[in-house]
């Protein structure tokens, strides 16, 4: 049996209360309000754009390997359908909570709008610890979660993708579960799938590639060059690892990279391909030689030209922002900088390329995958990468134009651009009923 609740707007009964600075939904709302004030957005439109369109909370049983039945809690938040179907990842983590999923869904709305793809924002998650679960348990949990929320999924409704602790295999299970219920193969119900199931070439590398493009465009704005730029990359997964590899290939001196075990540092620059090969072989950075090993907190405070936080939320906060030395911050993760820290960086004049712009490469190529699935015609990797670059460069230039027009930070300019586009669609469509 599974139980679901659907509501319009926030449901405070299920909120995990956290200090204001570290509540991701409040961080999103702070930026939303600042941008809306500058746009002079009327209160009614603000209310429509701020509140999620739909929130689904489900509880569902899973048979574990030892014969126990365990009940898991899952979420799916659909923030906006104004510009198209909801789009956003599904994460499996022990600390998933409703406010986090709400914030991530809203960020996806603004992210899709910034890069001008016809989606609204969605996000999902299951409260679990995937590191302690077998492959069979993860598959059964994924299929039951999909079944519990499938009434709100579909190529024209809501299209999930991988996120933290989920991958192309997870998407294959979701696609198969949905297809079995629909009685037809529905490849466009998810993105980030294996190529043989309708995935897109270039999708795995897309977010990291987008971060690299954002770094390059930001350096142009600052009059800097890659070969004279030292870079610290937090994270070594699909975003941080691939981003670091592409930065290394472009000539940046990557002096530090990190994974869940800690960070490594070499002021002369790391051999990034060798580092990533070591992680692939050993599943950790522990024991890697030719470098210093540092705690995560110290890595963020290293002296560098470019800092790319590509791990998780709330990494740069009011507690450490005074010790951040980077001249340029390009966010690969969602919400790595709190609103309080943002204001300090703005006052200091540090350029921050925000998550809703710099990590939008993933959703852009997810859109390409959705288009290819619906056409049944697939592109070469060169075409995917070329179109991704065109989209990211155009989005960066649009944001930079808004930054100069309104004399604001890149982050607030991104929100101004995104909110204005969504609000324009709302006004054109009008109020039904």
Short mmCIF file of C-alpha atoms in Angstrom, two decimals:
data_model
loop_
_atom_site.label_atom_id
_atom_site.label_comp_id
_atom_site.label_asym_id
_atom_site.label_seq_id
_atom_site.Cartn_x
_atom_site.Cartn_y
_atom_site.Cartn_z
CA UNK A 1 0.00 0.00 0.00
CA UNK A 2 1.16 3.55 -0.55
CA UNK A 3 -0.28 6.78 0.68
CA UNK A 4 -0.04 10.10 -1.03
CA UNK A 5 -1.04 13.64 -0.18
CA UNK A 6 -1.30 16.38 -2.75
CA UNK A 7 -1.46 20.02 -1.77
CA UNK A 8 -1.21 23.45 -3.36
CA UNK A 9 1.54 25.49 -1.79
CA UNK A 10 3.65 24.90 1.34
CA UNK A 11 2.56 22.31 3.88
CA UNK A 12 4.17 23.32 7.15
CA UNK A 13 3.24 20.10 8.89
CA UNK A 14 6.03 18.27 7.08
CA UNK A 15 8.78 20.90 7.13
CA UNK A 16 12.09 20.10 8.76
CA UNK A 17 12.84 23.32 10.60
CA UNK A 18 16.39 24.55 10.20
CA UNK A 19 18.12 27.86 10.98
CA UNK A 20 16.96 30.50 8.52
CA UNK A 21 20.31 30.86 6.78
CA UNK A 22 20.50 27.14 6.02
CA UNK A 23 16.90 26.66 4.90
CA UNK A 24 17.22 26.38 1.10
CA UNK A 25 13.63 27.44 0.42
CA UNK A 26 14.12 30.67 2.39
CA UNK A 27 17.40 31.28 0.54
CA UNK A 28 15.56 30.94 -2.78
CA UNK A 29 12.73 33.17 -1.51
CA UNK A 30 15.22 35.88 -0.45
CA UNK A 31 16.65 36.11 -3.98
CA UNK A 32 13.16 35.88 -5.50
CA UNK A 33 11.96 38.84 -3.41
CA UNK A 34 14.99 40.99 -4.24
CA UNK A 35 14.59 40.40 -7.95
CA UNK A 36 10.82 40.91 -7.80
CA UNK A 37 11.30 44.25 -6.03
CA UNK A 38 13.63 45.44 -8.79
CA UNK A 39 11.14 44.30 -11.45
CA UNK A 40 8.26 45.96 -9.58
CA UNK A 41 6.32 42.70 -9.76
CA UNK A 42 2.76 43.00 -8.51
CA UNK A 43 1.89 41.08 -5.34
CA UNK A 44 -0.59 38.71 -6.98
CA UNK A 45 1.93 37.58 -9.59
CA UNK A 46 4.53 37.12 -6.84
CA UNK A 47 2.20 34.82 -4.95
CA UNK A 48 1.56 32.72 -8.05
CA UNK A 49 5.26 32.40 -8.92
CA UNK A 50 6.45 31.80 -5.35
CA UNK A 51 4.11 28.92 -4.42
CA UNK A 52 4.63 25.40 -5.81
CA UNK A 53 1.80 24.23 -8.09
CA UNK A 54 1.73 20.76 -6.55
CA UNK A 55 3.40 18.88 -3.69
CA UNK A 56 3.15 15.10 -3.40
CA UNK A 57 4.20 13.24 -0.25
CA UNK A 58 4.14 9.45 -0.35
CA UNK A 59 4.88 6.60 2.05
CA UNK A 60 5.48 3.19 0.51
CA UNK A 61 6.71 -0.24 1.65
CA UNK A 62 9.75 -2.05 0.29
CA UNK A 63 10.77 -5.66 0.90
CA UNK A 64 14.38 -5.64 2.13
CA UNK A 65 16.91 -8.39 1.49
CA UNK A 66 16.62 -9.73 5.04
CA UNK A 67 12.85 -10.24 4.71
CA UNK A 68 11.82 -7.10 6.61
CA UNK A 69 9.29 -4.67 5.18
CA UNK A 70 10.51 -1.08 5.50
CA UNK A 71 8.40 2.02 4.83
CA UNK A 72 10.11 4.89 3.00
CA UNK A 73 8.97 8.49 2.60
CA UNK A 74 9.21 10.20 -0.78
CA UNK A 75 8.44 13.62 -2.25
CA UNK A 76 7.74 15.16 -5.65
CA UNK A 77 7.27 18.92 -5.88
CA UNK A 78 6.15 20.55 -9.13
CA UNK A 79 6.82 24.23 -8.85
CA UNK A 80 5.49 25.56 -12.16
CA UNK A 81 3.80 24.39 -15.35
CA UNK A 82 3.57 27.86 -16.95
CA UNK A 83 6.33 27.31 -19.55
CA UNK A 84 5.89 23.56 -20.02
CA UNK A 85 6.15 20.23 -18.14
CA UNK A 86 7.90 20.16 -14.79
CA UNK A 87 11.55 19.11 -15.02
CA UNK A 88 13.96 18.15 -12.28
CA UNK A 89 16.01 15.49 -10.60
CA UNK A 90 15.30 12.80 -8.04
CA UNK A 91 17.70 12.41 -5.13
CA UNK A 92 18.14 9.58 -2.64
CA UNK A 93 19.59 10.79 0.67
CA UNK A 94 18.97 10.42 4.42
CA UNK A 95 18.49 14.17 4.93
CA UNK A 96 15.97 14.86 2.14
CA UNK A 97 13.15 17.06 3.44
CA UNK A 98 10.26 18.99 1.97
CA UNK A 99 11.75 22.49 2.17
CA UNK A 100 14.86 21.28 0.33
CA UNK A 101 12.77 19.69 -2.43
CA UNK A 102 10.60 22.83 -2.68
CA UNK A 103 13.68 25.03 -3.06
CA UNK A 104 15.26 22.77 -5.66
CA UNK A 105 11.99 22.67 -7.64
CA UNK A 106 11.80 26.47 -7.64
CA UNK A 107 15.46 26.76 -8.63
CA UNK A 108 14.69 24.46 -11.57
CA UNK A 109 11.92 26.82 -12.72
CA UNK A 110 14.36 29.74 -12.75
CA UNK A 111 17.16 27.63 -14.24
CA UNK A 112 15.00 26.47 -17.16
CA UNK A 113 13.89 30.04 -17.72
CA UNK A 114 17.45 31.42 -17.68
CA UNK A 115 18.56 29.03 -20.44
CA UNK A 116 15.17 29.46 -22.14
CA UNK A 117 14.09 25.83 -22.36
CA UNK A 118 10.31 25.16 -22.26
CA UNK A 119 10.05 23.52 -18.85
CA UNK A 120 8.93 24.46 -15.37
CA UNK A 121 10.67 23.25 -12.25
CA UNK A 122 10.20 19.97 -10.43
CA UNK A 123 12.18 17.97 -7.90
CA UNK A 124 11.83 14.70 -6.06
CA UNK A 125 13.49 12.70 -3.35
CA UNK A 126 13.32 9.64 -1.14
CA UNK A 127 14.53 9.63 2.47
CA UNK A 128 17.02 6.73 2.54
CA UNK A 129 20.72 5.93 2.82
CA UNK A 130 21.63 4.34 -0.52
CA UNK A 131 25.14 3.48 0.74
CA UNK A 132 23.61 0.86 3.05
CA UNK A 133 21.24 -0.61 0.45
CA UNK A 134 21.83 -3.41 -2.05
CA UNK A 135 21.16 -3.00 -5.75
CA UNK A 136 18.01 -5.11 -5.39
CA UNK A 137 16.72 -2.94 -2.54
CA UNK A 138 17.41 0.23 -4.52
CA UNK A 139 15.58 -1.15 -7.54
CA UNK A 140 12.52 -2.20 -5.52
CA UNK A 141 12.45 1.16 -3.72
CA UNK A 142 12.77 3.08 -7.00
CA UNK A 143 9.96 1.12 -8.64
CA UNK A 144 7.59 1.54 -5.67
CA UNK A 145 8.36 5.26 -5.45
CA UNK A 146 7.70 5.61 -9.19
CA UNK A 147 4.39 3.76 -8.87
CA UNK A 148 3.39 5.98 -5.93
CA UNK A 149 3.93 9.23 -7.88
CA UNK A 150 3.27 8.12 -11.46
CA UNK A 151 -0.11 9.84 -11.66
CA UNK A 152 1.77 13.17 -11.79
CA UNK A 153 4.54 11.99 -14.16
CA UNK A 154 4.58 11.89 -17.96
CA UNK A 155 6.33 13.45 -20.98
CA UNK A 156 3.83 16.34 -21.00
CA UNK A 157 3.49 16.54 -17.18
CA UNK A 158 6.73 15.98 -15.31
CA UNK A 159 10.04 14.56 -16.53
CA UNK A 160 12.51 13.46 -13.79
CA UNK A 161 16.28 13.15 -14.15
CA UNK A 162 19.21 11.91 -12.04
CA UNK A 163 20.40 13.89 -9.03
CA UNK A 164 22.30 13.09 -5.84
CA UNK A 165 22.82 9.30 -5.45
CA UNK A 166 20.76 8.48 -8.55
CA UNK A 167 22.06 7.70 -12.04
CA UNK A 168 21.14 6.38 -15.48
CA UNK A 169 20.26 2.97 -14.01
CA UNK A 170 17.77 4.64 -11.66
CA UNK A 171 16.23 6.41 -14.65
CA UNK A 172 16.01 3.10 -16.55
CA UNK A 173 14.03 1.57 -13.65
CA UNK A 174 11.69 4.60 -13.56
CA UNK A 175 11.19 4.53 -17.33
CA UNK A 176 10.46 0.78 -17.27
CA UNK A 177 8.05 1.04 -14.32
CA UNK A 178 6.13 3.87 -15.96
CA UNK A 179 6.09 2.04 -19.31
CA UNK A 180 4.73 -1.15 -17.75
CA UNK A 181 1.81 0.78 -16.25
CA UNK A 182 1.24 2.79 -19.45
CA UNK A 183 1.42 -0.42 -21.56
CA UNK A 184 3.85 1.20 -24.01
CA UNK A 185 7.52 2.16 -24.01
CA UNK A 186 7.61 5.81 -22.95
CA UNK A 187 11.24 6.88 -23.22
CA UNK A 188 10.51 10.61 -22.83
CA UNK A 189 9.20 10.19 -19.25
CA UNK A 190 12.74 10.63 -17.85
CA UNK A 191 16.08 11.98 -19.04
CA UNK A 192 19.60 10.95 -18.13
CA UNK A 193 18.89 7.40 -19.36
CA UNK A 194 21.38 4.93 -20.86
CA UNK A 195 21.97 5.54 -24.59
CA UNK A 196 20.37 2.20 -25.48
CA UNK A 197 17.09 3.33 -23.84
CA UNK A 198 16.86 6.69 -25.56
CA UNK A 199 19.49 8.64 -23.67
CA UNK A 200 21.38 11.51 -25.28
CA UNK A 201 25.04 11.62 -26.13
CA UNK A 202 26.77 14.26 -24.04
CA UNK A 203 24.23 14.11 -21.18
CA UNK A 204 26.59 12.67 -18.54
CA UNK A 205 29.17 15.40 -19.13
CA UNK A 206 26.63 18.20 -19.68
CA UNK A 207 26.56 19.82 -16.24
CA UNK A 208 30.35 19.79 -15.89
CA UNK A 209 30.69 21.11 -19.43
CA UNK A 210 28.24 23.89 -18.64
CA UNK A 211 30.31 24.84 -15.59
CA UNK A 212 33.43 25.00 -17.78
CA UNK A 213 31.63 27.25 -20.30
CA UNK A 214 30.39 29.52 -17.50
CA UNK A 215 33.95 29.79 -16.13
CA UNK A 216 35.29 30.72 -19.57
CA UNK A 217 32.65 33.40 -20.16
CA UNK A 218 33.15 34.84 -16.65
CA UNK A 219 36.92 35.07 -17.18
CA UNK A 220 36.30 37.07 -20.36
CA UNK A 221 34.17 39.49 -18.35
CA UNK A 222 36.95 39.88 -15.77
CA UNK A 223 39.73 40.17 -18.36
CA UNK A 224 41.39 36.94 -17.19
CA UNK A 225 42.74 33.96 -19.14
CA UNK A 226 42.48 30.22 -18.32
CA UNK A 227 46.25 29.60 -18.46
CA UNK A 228 46.77 32.22 -15.72
CA UNK A 229 43.93 30.96 -13.52
CA UNK A 230 44.30 28.69 -10.49
CA UNK A 231 41.15 26.69 -9.72
CA UNK A 232 39.76 24.89 -6.66
CA UNK A 233 36.98 22.40 -7.42
CA UNK A 234 34.83 21.04 -4.59
CA UNK A 235 33.46 17.64 -5.58
CA UNK A 236 34.64 14.86 -7.89
CA UNK A 237 31.41 13.44 -9.31
CA UNK A 238 29.66 14.10 -12.61
CA UNK A 239 29.79 17.85 -12.01
CA UNK A 240 33.03 18.45 -10.10
CA UNK A 241 35.07 15.63 -11.62
CA UNK A 242 34.06 16.26 -15.22
CA UNK A 243 34.19 20.03 -14.65
CA UNK A 244 37.74 19.75 -13.26
CA UNK A 245 38.82 17.56 -16.17
CA UNK A 246 37.47 20.04 -18.72
CA UNK A 247 39.05 22.99 -16.90
CA UNK A 248 42.40 21.13 -16.87
CA UNK A 249 42.03 20.46 -20.60
CA UNK A 250 41.35 24.18 -21.22
CA UNK A 251 44.61 25.13 -19.48
CA UNK A 252 43.47 26.06 -15.96
CA UNK A 253 45.79 25.08 -13.09
CA UNK A 254 43.51 22.94 -10.92
CA UNK A 255 45.22 23.04 -7.52
CA UNK A 256 42.58 21.24 -5.44
CA UNK A 257 39.75 18.74 -5.80
CA UNK A 258 37.73 16.88 -3.18
CA UNK A 259 35.43 13.93 -2.59
CA UNK A 260 33.48 12.64 0.41
CA UNK A 261 36.73 11.65 2.18
CA UNK A 262 38.35 15.10 2.04
CA UNK A 263 40.37 17.35 -0.28
CA UNK A 264 43.78 17.23 -1.92
CA UNK A 265 45.97 20.23 -2.78
CA UNK A 266 49.06 20.87 -4.87
CA UNK A 267 49.98 24.50 -5.48
CA UNK A 268 51.82 23.52 -8.70
CA UNK A 269 48.61 22.00 -10.07
CA UNK A 270 47.14 18.49 -10.03
CA UNK A 271 47.25 15.93 -12.82
CA UNK A 272 43.43 15.83 -12.98
CA UNK A 273 43.08 12.79 -15.30
CA UNK A 274 45.38 10.85 -12.95
CA UNK A 275 43.37 11.99 -9.89
CA UNK A 276 40.09 10.89 -11.48
CA UNK A 277 41.61 7.58 -12.54
CA UNK A 278 42.72 7.01 -8.93
CA UNK A 279 39.21 7.77 -7.63
CA UNK A 280 37.66 5.40 -10.18
CA UNK A 281 40.04 2.63 -9.14
CA UNK A 282 39.95 3.19 -5.35
CA UNK A 283 36.55 4.91 -4.92
CA UNK A 284 38.23 7.52 -2.68
CA UNK A 285 40.95 10.19 -2.70
CA UNK A 286 42.47 8.73 0.47
CA UNK A 287 46.02 7.61 -0.14
CA UNK A 288 46.60 9.73 -3.25
CA UNK A 289 50.23 10.92 -3.27
CA UNK A 290 52.02 13.99 -4.66
CA UNK A 291 49.71 16.33 -2.75
CA UNK A 292 48.62 17.61 0.63
CA UNK A 293 45.40 16.25 2.16
CA UNK A 294 43.01 18.82 3.65
CA UNK A 295 39.62 18.83 5.43
CA UNK A 296 36.68 20.00 3.32
CA UNK A 297 36.39 23.31 5.19
CA UNK A 298 40.00 24.29 4.48
CA UNK A 299 39.66 23.58 0.78
CA UNK A 300 37.06 26.31 0.32
CA UNK A 301 39.40 28.83 2.00
CA UNK A 302 42.43 28.17 -0.22
CA UNK A 303 43.96 31.09 -2.09
CA UNK A 304 42.88 30.76 -5.73
CA UNK A 305 41.49 32.69 -8.68
CA UNK A 306 38.48 30.44 -9.26
CA UNK A 307 36.40 28.44 -6.77
CA UNK A 308 33.86 25.97 -8.16
CA UNK A 309 31.69 24.46 -5.38
CA UNK A 310 30.21 21.37 -7.07
CA UNK A 311 29.09 19.28 -4.08
CA UNK A 312 25.94 20.26 -2.19
CA UNK A 313 24.05 23.16 -0.58
CA UNK A 314 25.18 25.58 2.13
CA UNK A 315 28.96 25.38 1.68
CA UNK A 316 29.75 29.12 1.68
CA UNK A 317 27.98 30.66 4.67
CA UNK A 318 28.18 33.57 7.09
CA UNK A 319 30.57 31.42 9.15
CA UNK A 320 33.30 31.07 6.52
CA UNK A 321 32.63 33.73 3.87
CA UNK A 322 35.22 36.12 5.37
CA UNK A 323 37.89 33.49 4.75
CA UNK A 324 36.95 32.79 1.11
CA UNK A 325 39.82 34.13 -1.03
CA UNK A 326 38.66 33.31 -4.57
CA UNK A 327 38.29 36.18 -7.04
CA UNK A 328 35.58 34.31 -8.97
CA UNK A 329 33.05 31.71 -7.76
CA UNK A 330 31.21 29.55 -10.28
CA UNK A 331 28.55 27.35 -8.67
CA UNK A 332 28.30 23.80 -9.95
CA UNK A 333 26.10 22.60 -7.07
CA UNK A 334 22.58 23.77 -6.28
CA UNK A 335 22.50 26.40 -3.53
CA UNK A 336 26.13 26.18 -2.33
CA UNK A 337 26.12 29.84 -1.17
CA UNK A 338 23.65 31.04 1.44
CA UNK A 339 21.84 34.35 1.00
CA UNK A 340 23.71 35.84 3.99
CA UNK A 341 27.10 34.92 2.49
CA UNK A 342 25.97 36.22 -0.90
CA UNK A 343 25.50 39.71 0.47
CA UNK A 344 29.05 39.74 1.88
CA UNK A 345 30.49 38.59 -1.46
CA UNK A 346 28.48 41.28 -3.28
CA UNK A 347 29.81 44.00 -0.99
CA UNK A 348 33.34 42.69 -1.51
CA UNK A 349 32.91 42.75 -5.29
CA UNK A 350 33.51 39.02 -5.79
CA UNK A 351 31.83 37.79 -8.96
CA UNK A 352 29.57 34.79 -8.33
CA UNK A 353 28.14 32.99 -11.34
CA UNK A 354 25.03 31.48 -9.76
CA UNK A 355 23.84 27.89 -9.87
CA UNK A 356 20.74 28.64 -11.94
CA UNK A 357 23.06 29.75 -14.74
CA UNK A 358 26.35 27.88 -14.33
CA UNK A 359 24.99 24.38 -13.69
CA UNK A 360 22.18 24.64 -16.26
CA UNK A 361 24.09 22.52 -18.77
CA UNK A 362 22.46 19.40 -17.34
CA UNK A 363 18.89 20.54 -17.81
CA UNK A 364 19.72 21.94 -21.25
CA UNK A 365 20.92 18.57 -22.52
CA UNK A 366 18.05 16.89 -20.66
CA UNK A 367 15.79 19.06 -22.82
CA UNK A 368 17.72 17.90 -25.90
CA UNK A 369 17.22 14.28 -24.79
CA UNK A 370 13.47 14.84 -24.32
CA UNK A 371 13.26 16.38 -27.81
CA UNK A 372 15.21 13.49 -29.36
CA UNK A 373 13.02 10.90 -27.61
CA UNK A 374 9.86 12.57 -28.85
CA UNK A 375 11.22 12.76 -32.41
CA UNK A 376 12.77 9.30 -32.37
CA UNK A 377 15.82 10.89 -34.01
CA UNK A 378 19.15 11.19 -32.19
CA UNK A 379 22.00 13.65 -32.60
CA UNK A 380 25.76 13.20 -32.62
CA UNK A 381 27.75 14.26 -29.56
CA UNK A 382 29.27 17.14 -31.54
CA UNK A 383 25.80 18.49 -32.32
CA UNK A 384 24.73 18.15 -28.67
CA UNK A 385 27.86 19.92 -27.40
CA UNK A 386 27.61 22.67 -30.01
CA UNK A 387 23.97 23.37 -29.14
CA UNK A 388 24.77 23.27 -25.42
CA UNK A 389 27.53 25.83 -25.90
CA UNK A 390 25.21 28.09 -27.92
CA UNK A 391 22.56 27.92 -25.18
CA UNK A 392 24.99 28.53 -22.31
CA UNK A 393 26.79 31.43 -24.00
CA UNK A 394 23.48 33.08 -24.95
CA UNK A 395 22.20 32.67 -21.38
CA UNK A 396 25.41 34.09 -19.89
CA UNK A 397 25.23 37.10 -22.21
CA UNK A 398 21.54 37.68 -21.37
CA UNK A 399 22.33 37.59 -17.64
CA UNK A 400 25.37 39.85 -18.04
CA UNK A 401 23.23 42.34 -19.96
CA UNK A 402 20.67 42.33 -17.11
CA UNK A 403 23.52 42.73 -14.58
CA UNK A 404 24.72 45.89 -16.29
CA UNK A 405 21.22 47.23 -16.90
CA UNK A 406 20.10 46.93 -13.27
CA UNK A 407 23.56 47.32 -11.65
CA UNK A 408 23.16 44.11 -9.61
CA UNK A 409 25.09 40.91 -9.02
CA UNK A 410 25.07 38.04 -11.51
CA UNK A 411 22.79 36.08 -9.19
CA UNK A 412 20.12 38.76 -8.89
CA UNK A 413 20.42 39.43 -12.62
CA UNK A 414 19.76 35.73 -13.26
CA UNK A 415 16.65 35.86 -11.08
CA UNK A 416 15.46 39.07 -12.75
CA UNK A 417 15.80 37.50 -16.19
CA UNK A 418 14.17 34.20 -15.15
CA UNK A 419 11.28 35.70 -13.19
CA UNK A 420 10.50 38.25 -15.89
CA UNK A 421 10.25 35.50 -18.51
CA UNK A 422 7.95 33.35 -16.37
CA UNK A 423 5.83 36.34 -15.32
CA UNK A 424 5.43 37.36 -18.97
CA UNK A 425 4.09 33.90 -19.81
CA UNK A 426 1.70 34.08 -16.85
CA UNK A 427 0.31 37.42 -18.02
CA UNK A 428 -0.10 36.17 -21.60
CA UNK A 429 -1.87 32.99 -20.54
CA UNK A 430 -4.12 34.76 -18.06
CA UNK A 431 -6.00 33.36 -15.06
CA UNK A 432 -8.17 30.33 -15.88
CA UNK A 433 -11.61 30.16 -14.25
#
